[in-house]
mmCIF file of C-alpha atoms in Angstrom:
data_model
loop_
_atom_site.group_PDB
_atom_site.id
_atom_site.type_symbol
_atom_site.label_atom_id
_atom_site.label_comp_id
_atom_site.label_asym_id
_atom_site.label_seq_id
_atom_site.Cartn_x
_atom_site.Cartn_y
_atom_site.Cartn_z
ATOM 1 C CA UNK A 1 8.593 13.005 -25.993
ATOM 2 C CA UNK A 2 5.733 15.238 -27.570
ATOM 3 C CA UNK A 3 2.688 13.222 -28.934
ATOM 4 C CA UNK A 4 -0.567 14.716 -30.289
ATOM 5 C CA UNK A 5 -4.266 13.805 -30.140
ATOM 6 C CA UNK A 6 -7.286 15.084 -31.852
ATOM 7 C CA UNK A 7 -9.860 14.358 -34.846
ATOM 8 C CA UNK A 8 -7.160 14.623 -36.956
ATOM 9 C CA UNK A 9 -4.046 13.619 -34.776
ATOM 10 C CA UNK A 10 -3.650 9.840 -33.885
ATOM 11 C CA UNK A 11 -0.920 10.347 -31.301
ATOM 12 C CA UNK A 12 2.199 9.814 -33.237
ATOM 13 C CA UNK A 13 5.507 11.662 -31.636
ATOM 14 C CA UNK A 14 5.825 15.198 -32.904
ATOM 15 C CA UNK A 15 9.857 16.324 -33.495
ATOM 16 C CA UNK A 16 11.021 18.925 -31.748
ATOM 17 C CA UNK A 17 11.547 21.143 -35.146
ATOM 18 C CA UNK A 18 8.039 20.168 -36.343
ATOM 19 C CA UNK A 19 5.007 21.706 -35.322
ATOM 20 C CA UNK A 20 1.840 20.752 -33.039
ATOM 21 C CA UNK A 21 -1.293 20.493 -35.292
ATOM 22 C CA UNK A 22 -4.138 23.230 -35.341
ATOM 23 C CA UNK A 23 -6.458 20.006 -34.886
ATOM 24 C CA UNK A 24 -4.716 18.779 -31.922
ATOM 25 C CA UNK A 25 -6.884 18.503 -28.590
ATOM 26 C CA UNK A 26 -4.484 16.780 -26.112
ATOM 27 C CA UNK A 27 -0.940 17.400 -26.472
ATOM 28 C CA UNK A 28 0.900 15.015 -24.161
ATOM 29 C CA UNK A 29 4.551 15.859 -23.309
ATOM 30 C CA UNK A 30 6.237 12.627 -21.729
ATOM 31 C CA UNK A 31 9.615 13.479 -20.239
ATOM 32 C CA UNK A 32 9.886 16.624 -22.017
ATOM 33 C CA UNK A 33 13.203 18.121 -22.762
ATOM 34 C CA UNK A 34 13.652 21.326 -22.996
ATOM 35 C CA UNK A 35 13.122 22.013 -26.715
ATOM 36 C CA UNK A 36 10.032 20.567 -26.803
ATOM 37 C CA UNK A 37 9.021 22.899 -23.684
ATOM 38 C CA UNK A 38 9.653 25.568 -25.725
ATOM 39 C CA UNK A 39 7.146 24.332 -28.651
ATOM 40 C CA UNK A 40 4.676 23.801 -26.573
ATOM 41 C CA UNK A 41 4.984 27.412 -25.136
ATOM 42 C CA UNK A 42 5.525 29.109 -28.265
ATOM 43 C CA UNK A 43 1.732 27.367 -29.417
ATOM 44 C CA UNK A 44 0.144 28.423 -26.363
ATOM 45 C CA UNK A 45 1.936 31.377 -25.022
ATOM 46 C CA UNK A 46 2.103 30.490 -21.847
ATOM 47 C CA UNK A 47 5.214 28.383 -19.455
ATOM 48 C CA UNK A 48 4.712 25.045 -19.075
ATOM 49 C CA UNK A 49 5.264 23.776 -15.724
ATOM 50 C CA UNK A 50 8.798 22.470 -14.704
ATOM 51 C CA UNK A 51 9.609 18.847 -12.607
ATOM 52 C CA UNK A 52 10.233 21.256 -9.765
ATOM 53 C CA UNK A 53 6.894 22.931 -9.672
ATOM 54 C CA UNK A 54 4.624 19.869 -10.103
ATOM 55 C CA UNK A 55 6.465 18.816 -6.947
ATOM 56 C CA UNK A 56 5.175 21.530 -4.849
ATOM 57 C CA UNK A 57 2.423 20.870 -2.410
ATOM 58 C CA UNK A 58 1.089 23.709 -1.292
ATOM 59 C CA UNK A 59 -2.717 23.960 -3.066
ATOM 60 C CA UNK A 60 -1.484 27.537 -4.384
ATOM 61 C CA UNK A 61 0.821 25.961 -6.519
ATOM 62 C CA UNK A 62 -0.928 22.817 -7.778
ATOM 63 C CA UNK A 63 -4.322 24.266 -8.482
ATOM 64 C CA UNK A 64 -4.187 27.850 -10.197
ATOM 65 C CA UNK A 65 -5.985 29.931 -13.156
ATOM 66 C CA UNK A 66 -3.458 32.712 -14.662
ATOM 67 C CA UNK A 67 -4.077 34.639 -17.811
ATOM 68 C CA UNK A 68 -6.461 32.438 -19.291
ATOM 69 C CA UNK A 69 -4.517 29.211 -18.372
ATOM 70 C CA UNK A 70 -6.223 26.359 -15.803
ATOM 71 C CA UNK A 71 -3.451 24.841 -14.617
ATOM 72 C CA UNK A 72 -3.749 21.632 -11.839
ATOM 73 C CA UNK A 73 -1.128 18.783 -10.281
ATOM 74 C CA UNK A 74 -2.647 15.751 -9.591
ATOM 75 C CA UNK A 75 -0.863 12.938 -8.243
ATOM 76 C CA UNK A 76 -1.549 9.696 -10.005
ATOM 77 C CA UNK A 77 -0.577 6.061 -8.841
ATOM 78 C CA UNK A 78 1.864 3.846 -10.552
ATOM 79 C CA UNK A 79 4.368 1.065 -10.242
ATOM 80 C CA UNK A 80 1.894 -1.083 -8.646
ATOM 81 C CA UNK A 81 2.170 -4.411 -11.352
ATOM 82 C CA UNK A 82 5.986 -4.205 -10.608
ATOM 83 C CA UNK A 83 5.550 -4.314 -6.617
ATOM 84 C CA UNK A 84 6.354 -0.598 -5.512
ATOM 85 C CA UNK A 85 3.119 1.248 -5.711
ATOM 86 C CA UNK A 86 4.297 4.782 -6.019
ATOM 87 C CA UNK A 87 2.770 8.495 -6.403
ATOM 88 C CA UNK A 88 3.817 11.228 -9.005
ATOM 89 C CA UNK A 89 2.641 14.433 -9.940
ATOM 90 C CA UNK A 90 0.769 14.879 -13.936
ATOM 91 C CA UNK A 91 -0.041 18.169 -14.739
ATOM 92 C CA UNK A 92 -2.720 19.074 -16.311
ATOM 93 C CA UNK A 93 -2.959 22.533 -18.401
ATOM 94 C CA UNK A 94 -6.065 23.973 -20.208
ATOM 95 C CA UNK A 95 -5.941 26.692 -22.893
ATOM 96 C CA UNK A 96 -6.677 27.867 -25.676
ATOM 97 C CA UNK A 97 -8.781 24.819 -26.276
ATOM 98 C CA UNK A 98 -5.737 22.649 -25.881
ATOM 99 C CA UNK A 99 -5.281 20.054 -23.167
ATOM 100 C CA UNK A 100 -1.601 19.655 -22.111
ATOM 101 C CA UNK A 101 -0.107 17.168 -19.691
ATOM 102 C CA UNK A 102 3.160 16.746 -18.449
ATOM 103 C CA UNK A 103 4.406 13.623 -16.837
ATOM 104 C CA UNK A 104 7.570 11.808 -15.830
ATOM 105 C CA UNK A 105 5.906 8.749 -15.360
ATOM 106 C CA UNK A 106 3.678 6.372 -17.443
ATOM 107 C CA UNK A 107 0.419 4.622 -14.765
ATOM 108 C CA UNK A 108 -1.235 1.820 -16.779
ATOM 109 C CA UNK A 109 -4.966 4.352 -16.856
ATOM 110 C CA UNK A 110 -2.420 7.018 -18.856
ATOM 111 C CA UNK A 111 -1.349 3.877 -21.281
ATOM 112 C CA UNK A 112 -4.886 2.406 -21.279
ATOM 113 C CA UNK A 113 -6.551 5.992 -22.217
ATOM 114 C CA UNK A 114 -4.148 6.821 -24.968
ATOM 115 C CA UNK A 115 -4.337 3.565 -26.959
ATOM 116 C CA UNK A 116 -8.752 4.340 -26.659
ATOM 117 C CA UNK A 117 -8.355 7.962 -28.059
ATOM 118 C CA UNK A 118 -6.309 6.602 -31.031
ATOM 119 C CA UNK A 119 -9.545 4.643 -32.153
ATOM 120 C CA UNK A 120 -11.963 6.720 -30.576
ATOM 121 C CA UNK A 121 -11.799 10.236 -31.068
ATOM 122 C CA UNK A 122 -14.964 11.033 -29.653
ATOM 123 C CA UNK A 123 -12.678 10.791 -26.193
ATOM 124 C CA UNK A 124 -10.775 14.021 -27.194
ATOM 125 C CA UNK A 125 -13.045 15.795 -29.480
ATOM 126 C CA UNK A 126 -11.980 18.858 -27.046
ATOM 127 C CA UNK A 127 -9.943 19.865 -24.732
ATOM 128 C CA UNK A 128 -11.980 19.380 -21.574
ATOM 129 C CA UNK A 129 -13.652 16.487 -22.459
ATOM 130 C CA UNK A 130 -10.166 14.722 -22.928
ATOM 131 C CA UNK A 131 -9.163 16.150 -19.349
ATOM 132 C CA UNK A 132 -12.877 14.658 -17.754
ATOM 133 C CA UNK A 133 -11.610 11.324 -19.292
ATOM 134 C CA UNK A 134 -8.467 11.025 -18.225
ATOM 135 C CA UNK A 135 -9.637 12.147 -14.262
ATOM 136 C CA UNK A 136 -12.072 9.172 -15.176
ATOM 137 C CA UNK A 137 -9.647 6.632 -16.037
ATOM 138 C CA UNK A 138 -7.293 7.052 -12.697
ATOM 139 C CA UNK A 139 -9.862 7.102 -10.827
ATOM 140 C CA UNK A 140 -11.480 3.865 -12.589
ATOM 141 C CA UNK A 141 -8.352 2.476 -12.021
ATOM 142 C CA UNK A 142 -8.233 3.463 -8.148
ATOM 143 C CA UNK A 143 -11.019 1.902 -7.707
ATOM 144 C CA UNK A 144 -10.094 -1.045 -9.260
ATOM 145 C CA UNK A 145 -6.311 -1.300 -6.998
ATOM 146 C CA UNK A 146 -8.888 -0.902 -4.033
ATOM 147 C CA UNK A 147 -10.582 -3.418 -4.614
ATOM 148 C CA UNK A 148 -7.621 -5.779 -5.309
ATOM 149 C CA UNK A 149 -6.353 -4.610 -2.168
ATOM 150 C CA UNK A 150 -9.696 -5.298 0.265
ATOM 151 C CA UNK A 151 -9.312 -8.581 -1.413
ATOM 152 C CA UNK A 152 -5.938 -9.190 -0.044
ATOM 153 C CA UNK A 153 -6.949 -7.681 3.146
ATOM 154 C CA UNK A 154 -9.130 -11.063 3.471
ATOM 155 C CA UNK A 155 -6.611 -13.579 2.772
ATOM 156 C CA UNK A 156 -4.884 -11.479 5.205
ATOM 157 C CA UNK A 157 -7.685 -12.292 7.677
ATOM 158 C CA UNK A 158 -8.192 -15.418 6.788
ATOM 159 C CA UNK A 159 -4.294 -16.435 7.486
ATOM 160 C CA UNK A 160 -3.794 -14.749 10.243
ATOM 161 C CA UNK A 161 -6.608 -16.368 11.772
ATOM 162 C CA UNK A 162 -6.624 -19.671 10.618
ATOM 163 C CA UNK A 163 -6.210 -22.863 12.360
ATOM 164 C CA UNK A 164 -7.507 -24.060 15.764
ATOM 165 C CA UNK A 165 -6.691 -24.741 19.503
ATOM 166 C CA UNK A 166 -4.958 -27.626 18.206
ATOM 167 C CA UNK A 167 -3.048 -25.897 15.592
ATOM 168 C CA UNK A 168 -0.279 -22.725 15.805
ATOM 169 C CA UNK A 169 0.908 -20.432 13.275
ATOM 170 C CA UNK A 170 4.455 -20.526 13.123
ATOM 171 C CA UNK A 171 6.237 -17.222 13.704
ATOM 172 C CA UNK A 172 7.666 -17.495 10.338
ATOM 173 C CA UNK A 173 4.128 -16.840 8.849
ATOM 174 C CA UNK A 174 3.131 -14.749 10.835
ATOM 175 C CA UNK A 175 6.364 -12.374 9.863
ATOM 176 C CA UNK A 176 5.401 -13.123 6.226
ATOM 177 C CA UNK A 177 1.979 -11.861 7.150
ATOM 178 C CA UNK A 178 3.333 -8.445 8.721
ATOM 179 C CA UNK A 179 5.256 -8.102 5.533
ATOM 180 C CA UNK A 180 1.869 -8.569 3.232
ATOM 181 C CA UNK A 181 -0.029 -5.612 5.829
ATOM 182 C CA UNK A 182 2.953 -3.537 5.222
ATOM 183 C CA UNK A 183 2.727 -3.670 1.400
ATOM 184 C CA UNK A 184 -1.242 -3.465 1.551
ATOM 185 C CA UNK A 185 -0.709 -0.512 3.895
ATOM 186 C CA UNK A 186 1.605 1.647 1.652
ATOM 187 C CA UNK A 187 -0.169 0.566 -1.191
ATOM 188 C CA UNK A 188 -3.462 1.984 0.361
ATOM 189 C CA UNK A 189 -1.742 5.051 1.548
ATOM 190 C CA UNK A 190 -0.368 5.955 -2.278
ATOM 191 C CA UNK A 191 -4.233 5.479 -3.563
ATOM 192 C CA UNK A 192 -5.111 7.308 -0.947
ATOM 193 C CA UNK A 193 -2.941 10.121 -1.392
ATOM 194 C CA UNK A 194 -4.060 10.033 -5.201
ATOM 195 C CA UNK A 195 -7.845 10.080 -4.468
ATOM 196 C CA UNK A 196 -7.204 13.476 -2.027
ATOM 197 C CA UNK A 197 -5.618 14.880 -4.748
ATOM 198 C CA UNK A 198 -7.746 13.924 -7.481
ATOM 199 C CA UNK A 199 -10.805 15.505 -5.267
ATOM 200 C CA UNK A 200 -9.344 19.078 -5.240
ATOM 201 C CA UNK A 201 -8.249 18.756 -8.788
ATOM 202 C CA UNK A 202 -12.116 18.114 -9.560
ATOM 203 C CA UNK A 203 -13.617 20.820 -7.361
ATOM 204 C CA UNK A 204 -11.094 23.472 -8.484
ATOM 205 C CA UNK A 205 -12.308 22.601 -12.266
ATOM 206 C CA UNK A 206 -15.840 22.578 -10.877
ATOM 207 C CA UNK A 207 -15.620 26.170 -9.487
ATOM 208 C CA UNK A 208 -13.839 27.163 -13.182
ATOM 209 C CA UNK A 209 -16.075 29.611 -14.608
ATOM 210 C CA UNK A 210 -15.045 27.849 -17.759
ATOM 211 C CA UNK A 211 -17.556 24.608 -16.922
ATOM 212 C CA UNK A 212 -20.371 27.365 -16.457
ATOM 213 C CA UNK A 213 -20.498 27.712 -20.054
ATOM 214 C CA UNK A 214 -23.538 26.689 -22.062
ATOM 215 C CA UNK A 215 -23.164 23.421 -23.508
ATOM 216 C CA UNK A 216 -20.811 22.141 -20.991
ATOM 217 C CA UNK A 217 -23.791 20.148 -19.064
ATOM 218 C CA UNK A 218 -22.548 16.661 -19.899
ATOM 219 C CA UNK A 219 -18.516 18.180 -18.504
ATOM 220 C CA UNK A 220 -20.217 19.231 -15.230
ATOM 221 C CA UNK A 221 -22.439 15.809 -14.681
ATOM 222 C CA UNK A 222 -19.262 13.942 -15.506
ATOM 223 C CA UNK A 223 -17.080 15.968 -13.020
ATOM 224 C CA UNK A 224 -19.993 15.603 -10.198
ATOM 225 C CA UNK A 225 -20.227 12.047 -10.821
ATOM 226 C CA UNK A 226 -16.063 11.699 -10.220
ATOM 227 C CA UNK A 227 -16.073 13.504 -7.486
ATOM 228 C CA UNK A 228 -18.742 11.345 -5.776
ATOM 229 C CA UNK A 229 -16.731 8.380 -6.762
ATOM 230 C CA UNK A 230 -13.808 9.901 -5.526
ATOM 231 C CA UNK A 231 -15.282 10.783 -1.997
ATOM 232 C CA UNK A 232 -16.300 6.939 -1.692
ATOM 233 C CA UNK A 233 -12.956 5.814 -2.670
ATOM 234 C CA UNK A 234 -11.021 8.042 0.295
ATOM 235 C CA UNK A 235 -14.029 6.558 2.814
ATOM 236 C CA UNK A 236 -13.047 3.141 1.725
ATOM 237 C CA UNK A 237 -9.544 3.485 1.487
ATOM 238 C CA UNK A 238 -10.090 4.599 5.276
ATOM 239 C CA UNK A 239 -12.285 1.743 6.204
ATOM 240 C CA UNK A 240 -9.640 -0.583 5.032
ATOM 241 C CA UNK A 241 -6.931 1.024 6.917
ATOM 242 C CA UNK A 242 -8.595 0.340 9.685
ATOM 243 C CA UNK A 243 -8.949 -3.121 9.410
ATOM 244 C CA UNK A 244 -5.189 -2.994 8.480
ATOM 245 C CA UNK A 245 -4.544 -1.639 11.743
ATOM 246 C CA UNK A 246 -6.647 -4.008 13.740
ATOM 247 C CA UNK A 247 -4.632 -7.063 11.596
ATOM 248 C CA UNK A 248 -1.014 -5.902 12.625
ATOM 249 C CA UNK A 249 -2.440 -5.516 16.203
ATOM 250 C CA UNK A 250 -3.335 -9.182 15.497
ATOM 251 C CA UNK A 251 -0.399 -10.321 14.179
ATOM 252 C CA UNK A 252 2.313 -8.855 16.818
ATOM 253 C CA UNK A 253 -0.292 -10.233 19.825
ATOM 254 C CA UNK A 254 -0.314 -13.467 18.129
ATOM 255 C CA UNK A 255 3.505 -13.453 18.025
ATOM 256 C CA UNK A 256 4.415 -12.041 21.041
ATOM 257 C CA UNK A 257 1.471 -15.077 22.416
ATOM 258 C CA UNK A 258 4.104 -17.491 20.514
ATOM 259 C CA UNK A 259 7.031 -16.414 22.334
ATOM 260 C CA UNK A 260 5.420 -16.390 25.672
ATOM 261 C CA UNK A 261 4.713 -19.936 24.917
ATOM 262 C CA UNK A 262 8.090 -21.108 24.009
ATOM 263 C CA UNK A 263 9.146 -18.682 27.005
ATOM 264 C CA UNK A 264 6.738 -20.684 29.672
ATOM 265 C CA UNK A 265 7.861 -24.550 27.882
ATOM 266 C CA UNK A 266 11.354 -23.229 29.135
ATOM 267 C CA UNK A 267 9.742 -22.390 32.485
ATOM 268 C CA UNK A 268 7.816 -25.517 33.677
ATOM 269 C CA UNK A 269 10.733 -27.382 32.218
ATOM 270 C CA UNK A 270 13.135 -25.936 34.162
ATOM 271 C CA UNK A 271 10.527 -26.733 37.726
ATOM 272 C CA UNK A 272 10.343 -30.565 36.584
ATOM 273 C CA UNK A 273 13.735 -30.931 36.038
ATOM 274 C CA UNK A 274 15.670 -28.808 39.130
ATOM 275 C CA UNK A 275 14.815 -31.376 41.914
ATOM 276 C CA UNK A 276 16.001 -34.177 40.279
ATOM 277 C CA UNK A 277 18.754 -31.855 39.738
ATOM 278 C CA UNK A 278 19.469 -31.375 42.861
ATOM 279 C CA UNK A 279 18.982 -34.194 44.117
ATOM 280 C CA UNK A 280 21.605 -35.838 41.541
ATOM 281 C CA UNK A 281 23.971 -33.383 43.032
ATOM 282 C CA UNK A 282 23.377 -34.009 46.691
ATOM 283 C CA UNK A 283 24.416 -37.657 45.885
ATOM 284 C CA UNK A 284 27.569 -36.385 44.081
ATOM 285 C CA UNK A 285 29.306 -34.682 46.578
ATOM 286 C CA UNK A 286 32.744 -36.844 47.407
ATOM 287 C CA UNK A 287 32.431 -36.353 51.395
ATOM 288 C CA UNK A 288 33.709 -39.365 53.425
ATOM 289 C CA UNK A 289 30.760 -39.879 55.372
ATOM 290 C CA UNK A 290 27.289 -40.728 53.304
ATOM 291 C CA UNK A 291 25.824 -43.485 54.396
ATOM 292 C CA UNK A 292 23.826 -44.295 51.503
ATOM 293 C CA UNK A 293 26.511 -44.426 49.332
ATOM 294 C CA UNK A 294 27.682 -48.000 51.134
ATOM 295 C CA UNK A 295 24.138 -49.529 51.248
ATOM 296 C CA UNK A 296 22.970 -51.581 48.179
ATOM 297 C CA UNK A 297 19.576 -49.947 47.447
ATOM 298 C CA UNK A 298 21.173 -46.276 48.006
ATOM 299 C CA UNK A 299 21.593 -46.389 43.966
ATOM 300 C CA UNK A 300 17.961 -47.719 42.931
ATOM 301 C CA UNK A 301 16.728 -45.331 46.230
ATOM 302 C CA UNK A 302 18.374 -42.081 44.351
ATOM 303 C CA UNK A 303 16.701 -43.073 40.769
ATOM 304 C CA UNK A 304 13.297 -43.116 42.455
ATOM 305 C CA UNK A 305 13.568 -40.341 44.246
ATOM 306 C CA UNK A 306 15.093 -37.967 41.038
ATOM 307 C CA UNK A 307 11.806 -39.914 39.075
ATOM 308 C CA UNK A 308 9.307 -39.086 42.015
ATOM 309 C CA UNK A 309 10.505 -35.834 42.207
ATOM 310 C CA UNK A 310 10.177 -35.117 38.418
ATOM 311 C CA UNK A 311 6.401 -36.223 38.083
ATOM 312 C CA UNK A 312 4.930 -34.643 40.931
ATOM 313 C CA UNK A 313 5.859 -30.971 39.842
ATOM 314 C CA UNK A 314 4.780 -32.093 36.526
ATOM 315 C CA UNK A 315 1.700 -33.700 38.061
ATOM 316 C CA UNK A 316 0.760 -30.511 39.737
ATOM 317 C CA UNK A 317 1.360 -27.969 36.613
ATOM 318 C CA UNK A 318 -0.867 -30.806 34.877
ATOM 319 C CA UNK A 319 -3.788 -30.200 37.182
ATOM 320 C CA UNK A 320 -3.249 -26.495 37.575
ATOM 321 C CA UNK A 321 -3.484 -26.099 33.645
ATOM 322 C CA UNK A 322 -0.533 -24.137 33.123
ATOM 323 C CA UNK A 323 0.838 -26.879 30.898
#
């Protein structure tokens, strides 16, 4: 899908046998197919970039400036409002005075930013101002997913720690809470891995000779400002991973403390109940001679004993406090 924005361009879908206005700032290809590849290409002279090389990692490949082209990769977040916070590559290609992305995804900033230039078209009055805007958005909306996520890192705190002496977690919580830290965690990890990337996406276009132009002041104090903002996003994201690893830590001592407890009820049952035990079986043997067996208090006598024997092992673990 090929859509168009400008002064005079309010994003409609362009066919693949039209043509891209002269006006047209940002040109936005959305799962492209091929044909529309080609359009693009013929109206800037110069190859868009495939599926296959936005998924390269090297820097070489995701941050480059070829005959006139500034070409970057940035990998954006997305998927996290259905549950599987995800990365993908968006690549972003100034020339000509034309912005063009690719993309084979859709993040809620990219949604968000698209339905503002349609009423504002102060947003992509040019090419690099529409580029500034759209690093601005993700990483708005980074920002925002970070601090939803140090939120849940709280009530992550607060239920892992919760209760008193008196009162346990059950294991089954505490498994529900390892399952929360291992969402926050990957979730943290993808904004991470989007906040690195957006950081050498903004210092490459800082170091463009392009920016250096007169009149591009406002570009260059936007793009400094970002990549502040970005820096104190990947310190954060850090800082929380850190407390993400000190909860898990929590959470497995706190269970494996749970099943040494249910381990050492097994243990001080099994002392108060073996001598009455064993006694029980001394007086169950079938041999011919046991005296006690023919006296009248040998039956009362065995009870007392198996009862006696019972409460002083639990009497002891008592007043050891191991119990």
């Amino acid at each position: 899908m090929l859509r168009a924005y400008g002064p005079d361009c309010d994003g409609s879908v362009i066919a693949a046998e039209g043509s891209i206005p002269a006006s047209a700032t940002w040109i936005d290809l959305e799962e492209p197919t091929r044909a529309e590849e080609q359009q693009v290409e013929r109206s800037l002279g110069f190859a868009v970039p495939t599926r296959d090389d936005m998924v390269e990692i090297e820097p070489s490949s995701r941050l480059y400036e070829r005959d006139g082209a500034l070409v970057m990769t940035v990998s954006v977040l997305f998927g996290v409002q259905e549950g599987n916070p995800q990365s993908e590559p968006i690549s972003f290609l100034l020339k000509q005075g034309k912005l063009v992305t690719v993309r084979y995804v859709t993040p809620k900033p990219w949604l968000a930013f698209s339905r503002e230039a349609r009423s504002e078209i102060a947003l992509v009055k040019d090419a690099t101002t529409a580029m500034t805007r759209l690093l601005d958005a993700i990483v708005d909306r980074l920002a925002d997913e970070l601090e939803a996520a140090a939120t849940e890192i709280e009530n992550l705190s607060s239920d892992t720690f919760r209760g008193n002496d008196y009162e346990r977690i059950s294991t089954k919580q505490l498994e529900a809470v390892l399952r929360r830290i291992g969402y926050v965690q990957t979730l943290i990890a993808k904004i991470r891995i989007t906040a690195v990337s957006t950081a050498r996406a903004l210092s490459f276009l800082a170091a463009s000779d392009r920016l250096h132009a007169e009149g591009c002041e406002r570009t260059r104090d936007l793009i400094s400002s970002l990549s502040t903002d970005v820096a104190a996003l990947i310190d954060h994201s850090a800082f929380l991973s850190g407390q993400l690893t000190f909860l898990l830590d929590a959470s497995l001592g706190l269970i494996s403390i749970e099943q040494n407890a249910a381990m050492k009820l097994f243990s001080w049952m099994a002392v108060v109940f073996l001598p009455p035990t064993l006694i029980a079986g001394i007086f169950g043997m079938n041999f011919k001679y046991m005296p006690e067996l023919e006296q009248p208090w040998g039956y009362p006598a065995s009870l007392a004993l198996m009862l006696v024997s019972a409460v002083v092992p639990l009497w002891i673990l008592k007043r050891k406090g191991w119990i």
